[in-house]
Coordinates of C-alpha atoms in Angstrom, one line a residue:
M300 CA 9.8 -25.0 7.3
S301 CA 8.1 -23.5 4.3
R302 CA 9.7 -20.9 2.0
L303 CA 7.1 -18.4 3.1
T304 CA 7.9 -18.9 6.8
V305 CA 11.6 -18.4 6.0
I306 CA 10.9 -15.3 4.1
L307 CA 8.7 -13.8 6.8
E308 CA 11.2 -14.6 9.6
E309 CA 13.9 -12.7 7.7
A310 CA 11.4 -10.0 6.7
I311 CA 10.7 -9.2 10.4
R312 CA 14.4 -8.7 10.9
S313 CA 15.5 -6.9 7.8
G314 CA 12.7 -6.5 5.2
I315 CA 12.2 -8.1 1.8
G316 CA 13.5 -7.6 -1.7
I317 CA 11.8 -7.9 -5.1
E318 CA 12.1 -11.7 -5.3
E319 CA 10.4 -12.2 -2.0
A320 CA 7.8 -9.7 -2.8
D321 CA 7.0 -11.3 -6.1
Y322 CA 6.8 -14.7 -4.4
I323 CA 4.3 -13.5 -1.8
L324 CA 2.1 -11.8 -4.4
R325 CA 1.8 -15.0 -6.3
I326 CA 0.9 -17.4 -3.5
D327 CA -2.8 -18.4 -3.1
G328 CA -4.9 -16.5 -0.7
C329 CA -3.5 -14.3 2.1
P330 CA -1.9 -16.6 4.7
E331 CA -2.4 -15.7 8.4
E332 CA 1.4 -15.9 9.0
L333 CA 1.9 -13.1 6.4
L334 CA -0.7 -10.9 8.1
K335 CA 0.9 -11.5 11.5
A336 CA 4.4 -10.7 10.2
A337 CA 3.2 -7.5 8.5
W338 CA 1.3 -6.5 11.6
E339 CA 4.3 -7.0 13.8
V340 CA 6.4 -4.8 11.6
R341 CA 3.7 -2.1 11.4
Q342 CA 3.1 -2.1 15.2
R343 CA 6.8 -1.9 16.0
N344 CA 7.3 1.1 13.7
L345 CA 4.0 3.0 13.6
G346 CA 2.1 1.9 16.7
E347 CA -1.7 1.5 16.5
E348 CA -2.7 4.8 14.9
V349 CA -5.1 4.6 12.0
R350 CA -6.2 7.5 9.8
F351 CA -9.5 7.5 8.0
Y352 CA -10.0 9.9 5.1
Y353 CA -13.1 11.5 3.7
P354 CA -12.3 13.7 0.7
L355 CA -15.8 15.0 0.0
P356 CA -17.1 17.5 0.3
R357 CA -14.2 19.5 1.7
F358 CA -11.4 18.2 -0.6
P359 CA -12.9 17.8 -4.0
S360 CA -11.2 16.8 -7.2
I361 CA -10.9 19.2 -10.2
S362 CA -10.2 18.4 -13.8
V363 CA -8.5 21.0 -15.9
T364 CA -9.4 19.0 -19.1
G365 CA -13.0 18.3 -18.4
D366 CA -13.6 14.7 -19.4
R367 CA -11.0 14.7 -22.2
C368 CA -7.9 12.5 -22.0
A369 CA -5.7 12.0 -25.0
L370 CA -4.4 8.6 -23.8
N371 CA -7.9 7.2 -23.2
C372 CA -6.4 4.4 -21.0
Q373 CA -8.0 1.0 -21.2
H374 CA -9.2 0.9 -17.6
C375 CA -10.7 4.4 -17.4
Q376 CA -11.3 6.1 -20.8
G377 CA -12.1 9.4 -19.0
R378 CA -15.0 7.9 -16.9
Y379 CA -13.6 9.1 -13.6
L380 CA -12.9 12.6 -15.0
R381 CA -16.6 13.0 -15.3
Q382 CA -17.0 12.8 -11.6
M383 CA -14.8 15.8 -10.9
K384 CA -15.5 19.5 -10.8
V385 CA -14.4 21.2 -14.0
A386 CA -12.1 24.1 -14.5
E387 CA -10.7 24.1 -18.0
T388 CA -9.2 27.6 -17.9
P389 CA -7.0 29.4 -15.4
E390 CA -9.7 31.9 -14.7
A391 CA -12.2 29.1 -14.0
L392 CA -9.8 27.4 -11.7
K393 CA -9.2 30.6 -9.8
R394 CA -13.0 31.2 -9.4
L395 CA -13.6 27.7 -8.2
C396 CA -10.8 27.8 -5.7
M397 CA -12.0 31.1 -4.3
K398 CA -15.4 29.6 -3.9
L399 CA -14.0 26.5 -2.2
D400 CA -12.0 28.5 0.2
K401 CA -14.9 30.7 1.2
S402 CA -17.2 27.7 1.6
G403 CA -15.0 26.0 4.2
A404 CA -13.1 23.5 2.0
V405 CA -9.6 22.5 3.2
G406 CA -8.1 21.8 -0.2
C407 CA -8.5 20.2 -3.6
L408 CA -6.9 17.7 -5.9
V409 CA -6.1 19.3 -9.3
S410 CA -6.0 16.6 -12.0
G411 CA -7.2 16.0 -15.5
G412 CA -6.7 13.8 -18.5
S413 CA -3.2 13.2 -19.8
N414 CA -1.7 14.4 -23.1
L415 CA 0.0 12.0 -25.5
S416 CA 3.3 12.3 -23.5
G417 CA 1.6 11.1 -20.3
S418 CA 1.5 14.5 -18.6
V419 CA -1.5 16.3 -17.2
P420 CA -1.4 19.7 -19.0
L421 CA -0.8 22.0 -15.9
E422 CA 1.6 24.5 -17.4
G423 CA -1.0 27.1 -18.2
F424 CA -2.4 26.9 -14.7
C425 CA 0.8 27.4 -12.7
N426 CA 0.3 31.2 -12.1
V427 CA -3.2 30.5 -10.8
L428 CA -2.0 27.6 -8.6
R429 CA 0.7 30.0 -7.2
W430 CA -2.1 32.5 -6.5
V431 CA -4.2 29.8 -4.7
K432 CA -1.3 29.0 -2.4
E433 CA -0.5 32.6 -1.7
E434 CA -4.1 33.9 -1.3
T435 CA -6.2 31.1 0.1
G436 CA -5.8 28.5 2.8
L437 CA -6.3 25.6 0.5
I438 CA -4.1 22.5 0.5
V439 CA -3.2 21.6 -3.1
N440 CA -2.5 18.1 -4.4
L441 CA -1.6 18.0 -8.0
H442 CA -2.0 14.8 -10.1
T443 CA 0.9 15.5 -12.5
G444 CA 1.4 12.5 -14.7
L445 CA 4.9 12.1 -16.2
V446 CA 7.0 15.2 -16.0
D447 CA 10.4 16.5 -17.3
K448 CA 12.7 18.7 -15.4
Q449 CA 11.1 22.0 -16.6
Q450 CA 7.6 20.8 -15.7
A451 CA 8.8 19.6 -12.3
E452 CA 10.3 23.0 -11.6
Q453 CA 7.2 24.8 -12.8
I454 CA 5.1 22.7 -10.5
A455 CA 7.4 23.2 -7.5
S456 CA 7.4 27.0 -8.1
T457 CA 3.6 27.1 -7.4
G458 CA 4.1 26.2 -3.8
T459 CA 1.9 23.2 -4.2
D460 CA 1.8 20.9 -1.2
V461 CA 1.6 17.5 -2.8
A462 CA 2.3 15.9 -6.1
S463 CA 0.7 12.5 -6.8
L464 CA 1.8 10.2 -9.6
D465 CA 0.6 6.8 -10.7
F466 CA 3.5 4.4 -10.7
I467 CA 3.6 1.4 -13.0
G468 CA 6.2 -1.3 -12.6
R469 CA 6.1 -3.1 -16.0
E470 CA 6.8 -1.8 -19.4
E471 CA 4.4 -4.1 -21.2
T472 CA 1.6 -3.0 -18.8
I473 CA 2.3 0.6 -19.6
R474 CA 1.9 -0.1 -23.3
R475 CA -1.1 -2.4 -23.0
V476 CA -3.1 -0.3 -20.5
V477 CA -1.9 3.3 -20.8
G478 CA -0.7 3.2 -24.4
L479 CA 2.6 4.9 -23.7
D480 CA 6.0 3.9 -25.0
K481 CA 7.5 4.4 -21.5
S482 CA 9.3 2.4 -18.9
P483 CA 9.0 2.1 -15.1
E484 CA 12.2 4.0 -14.9
D485 CA 10.5 6.9 -16.6
Y486 CA 7.9 7.0 -13.9
L487 CA 10.7 6.8 -11.3
E488 CA 12.5 9.7 -12.9
S489 CA 9.3 11.8 -12.7
L490 CA 9.1 11.1 -9.0
L491 CA 12.7 12.1 -8.5
L492 CA 12.5 15.2 -10.6
L493 CA 9.5 16.5 -8.6
K494 CA 11.3 15.7 -5.3
E495 CA 14.5 17.4 -6.5
A496 CA 12.6 20.4 -7.7
G497 CA 11.3 21.0 -4.2
V498 CA 7.7 19.7 -4.1
P499 CA 7.3 19.1 -0.3
S500 CA 5.5 15.8 -0.6
V501 CA 5.6 13.5 -3.7
V502 CA 3.4 10.4 -3.4
P503 CA 3.5 7.3 -5.7
H504 CA 0.2 5.5 -6.3
I505 CA 0.4 1.8 -7.3
C506 CA -2.7 0.1 -8.8
T507 CA -2.9 -3.6 -8.0
A508 CA -3.9 -5.8 -10.9
L509 CA -3.8 -2.9 -13.4
D510 CA -2.8 -5.3 -16.2
W511 CA -6.3 -6.5 -17.1
G512 CA -6.7 -8.0 -13.6
A513 CA -3.4 -9.8 -13.4
I514 CA -0.5 -9.3 -11.0
K515 CA 2.3 -8.1 -13.2
G516 CA 5.0 -5.6 -12.2
E517 CA 3.7 -4.7 -8.8
A518 CA 6.7 -6.2 -7.0
N519 CA 9.0 -4.3 -9.4
A520 CA 7.2 -1.0 -8.8
L521 CA 7.6 -1.4 -5.0
S522 CA 11.3 -2.4 -5.5
L523 CA 12.1 0.6 -7.7
L524 CA 10.7 3.0 -5.1
K525 CA 13.8 2.1 -3.0
N526 CA 15.6 4.6 -5.2
F527 CA 13.0 7.3 -4.2
N528 CA 12.6 6.6 -0.4
P529 CA 8.9 7.4 -0.2
S530 CA 7.4 8.7 3.0
L531 CA 4.0 7.5 1.8
I532 CA 2.8 4.9 -0.7
V533 CA -0.8 4.7 -1.8
I534 CA -2.1 1.2 -2.8
L535 CA -5.0 1.1 -5.2
G536 CA -6.9 -1.7 -6.9
L537 CA -8.2 -2.1 -10.4
R538 CA -11.9 -1.3 -10.5
P539 CA -13.3 -2.8 -13.7
T540 CA -15.5 -0.1 -15.1
K541 CA -18.6 -0.4 -17.3
G542 CA -18.1 1.0 -20.8
T543 CA -14.3 0.5 -20.8
P544 CA -12.4 -2.3 -22.6
M545 CA -11.5 -3.7 -19.1
E546 CA -15.0 -3.9 -17.8
A547 CA -14.9 -7.7 -17.7
A548 CA -11.4 -7.9 -16.2
P549 CA -11.1 -9.9 -13.0
T550 CA -11.6 -7.8 -9.9
P551 CA -8.7 -8.1 -7.4
K552 CA -9.9 -10.0 -4.3
P553 CA -9.6 -8.6 -0.8
E554 CA -6.8 -11.1 -0.2
T555 CA -4.9 -9.8 -3.2
L556 CA -5.1 -6.2 -2.0
A557 CA -4.1 -7.3 1.5
K558 CA -1.0 -9.1 0.1
M559 CA -0.1 -5.9 -1.7
V560 CA -0.3 -3.9 1.5
A561 CA 1.6 -6.5 3.4
V562 CA 4.4 -6.6 0.9
A563 CA 4.6 -2.8 0.9
R564 CA 4.7 -2.9 4.7
L565 CA 7.5 -5.5 4.8
M566 CA 9.5 -3.7 2.2
Y567 CA 9.0 -0.2 3.8
P568 CA 8.6 -0.7 7.6
K569 CA 8.5 3.0 8.5
T570 CA 6.6 4.3 5.5
S571 CA 3.0 5.3 5.7
I572 CA 0.9 2.9 3.6
A573 CA -2.6 4.0 2.4
L574 CA -5.4 2.0 0.9
G575 CA -6.6 4.6 -1.6
C576 CA -10.1 5.5 -2.9
M577 CA -9.7 3.9 -6.3
R578 CA -10.4 0.3 -5.4
P579 CA -13.2 -2.3 -5.9
Q580 CA -16.3 -2.0 -3.8
Q581 CA -16.8 -5.8 -4.0
G582 CA -15.8 -7.2 -0.6
R583 CA -15.3 -3.7 0.7
D584 CA -15.5 -4.6 4.4
K585 CA -13.2 -7.5 4.1
T586 CA -10.7 -5.6 2.0
E587 CA -10.4 -2.8 4.6
R588 CA -10.2 -5.2 7.6
L589 CA -7.4 -7.2 5.9
A590 CA -5.6 -4.1 4.8
I591 CA -5.4 -2.8 8.4
T592 CA -4.2 -6.2 9.6
A593 CA -1.7 -6.2 6.8
G594 CA -0.1 -3.0 7.9
A595 CA -2.1 -0.1 6.3
D596 CA -2.2 2.9 8.5
R597 CA -4.5 5.0 6.2
I598 CA -7.8 4.1 4.7
V599 CA -9.9 6.3 2.4
L600 CA -13.7 6.2 2.8
P601 CA -13.9 3.3 5.3
S602 CA -17.2 1.5 5.8
V603 CA -19.2 2.0 9.0
K604 CA -18.4 -1.6 9.9
T605 CA -14.6 -1.0 9.4
V606 CA -14.7 2.1 11.7
K607 CA -16.6 0.2 14.3
L608 CA -14.2 -2.7 14.2
A609 CA -11.3 -0.3 14.5
E610 CA -12.9 1.4 17.5
E611 CA -13.4 -2.0 19.2
G612 CA -9.8 -2.9 18.5
D613 CA -8.5 -0.1 20.6
F614 CA -6.8 1.7 17.7
H615 CA -6.1 5.4 18.0
L616 CA -8.3 6.7 15.2
I617 CA -8.0 10.0 13.4
H618 CA -10.8 11.1 11.0
L619 CA -9.8 13.6 8.3
D620 CA -11.6 15.6 5.7
T621 CA -9.0 15.3 3.1
C622 CA -7.3 12.9 0.7
C623 CA -4.9 10.3 1.9
A624 CA -1.9 11.8 0.1
V625 CA -1.8 14.8 2.4
P626 CA 1.1 14.6 4.9
N627 CA 0.6 14.6 8.7
N628 CA 2.1 18.1 9.1
L629 CA -0.8 19.6 7.1
E630 CA -3.7 17.7 8.6
G631 CA -4.5 20.2 11.5
K632 CA -7.4 21.9 9.9
T633 CA -8.6 18.7 8.2
I634 CA -9.4 16.8 11.4
R635 CA -13.1 15.9 11.3
D636 CA -15.4 16.8 14.2
P637 CA -16.2 13.6 16.1
V638 CA -19.9 14.3 15.6
D639 CA -19.4 14.0 11.8
T640 CA -17.8 10.5 11.8

């Protein structure tokens, strides 16, 4: 009996730890027995419901820093900030949110570039964010970056619905890619501070192969989250981007992303696992198909082929005009009309 078979038999009964997770992430390909085990755990705990998410146009992203980011991380360098709507002052954010609310939007992601401490500078926007929650019907997801206790309490005081935080599991990766002298435990502390401050939903995002295309620290990131007890984990994948230092980095294969989803599922049997929007487009259909088989119950921007396969597979499908970090209890008004799918 192979080591993988032994691990998976035990995983079905009682889950896996960091050593088993690291082993699975390092094996070649994505073995069928891994997918079968992850699917068994997923079906037992979550049934066959799959949620598909379509953020645009009703859940746009907003940058409060424009395209500026003090960290200028190796994989992004502000490229993705350029794709967001811009609101660099509290007044601009208020006007934009009023416009979104009146035009039928259901919510927004408020994000931006980080400062040299790794935080998105949201402090000056807290009063407006509070106004947005009190005076509009918008769901608000804040991309916070690292926070201290005071920042966490300020964010919670706005009434924001969701706080999203990128979570990195290796100190060297944090230095090499993000340029911060921080540890994985610092990221964990930010998650805990946001949760303790009272943010209703705090969602960690883990980017597969963030370290220049290599798998380094992903198992540790998942393991550390045991101290946080997440209700949702978003799995992302490095998207080598033209014009950045990492444009020639290896793109994680569909099998690699599927293994990451499977490991997350085996480690967190009852947690919602999402395949997020920031992922490679190469091999898109295969990535999405394998991710569902590996235990993902949320997929952002699925391909037409993926939706068709899910329909033919007798899944219970829910299509939502929002981002995948929004919890189930807020999804009522985000459900997409069937004619739009």
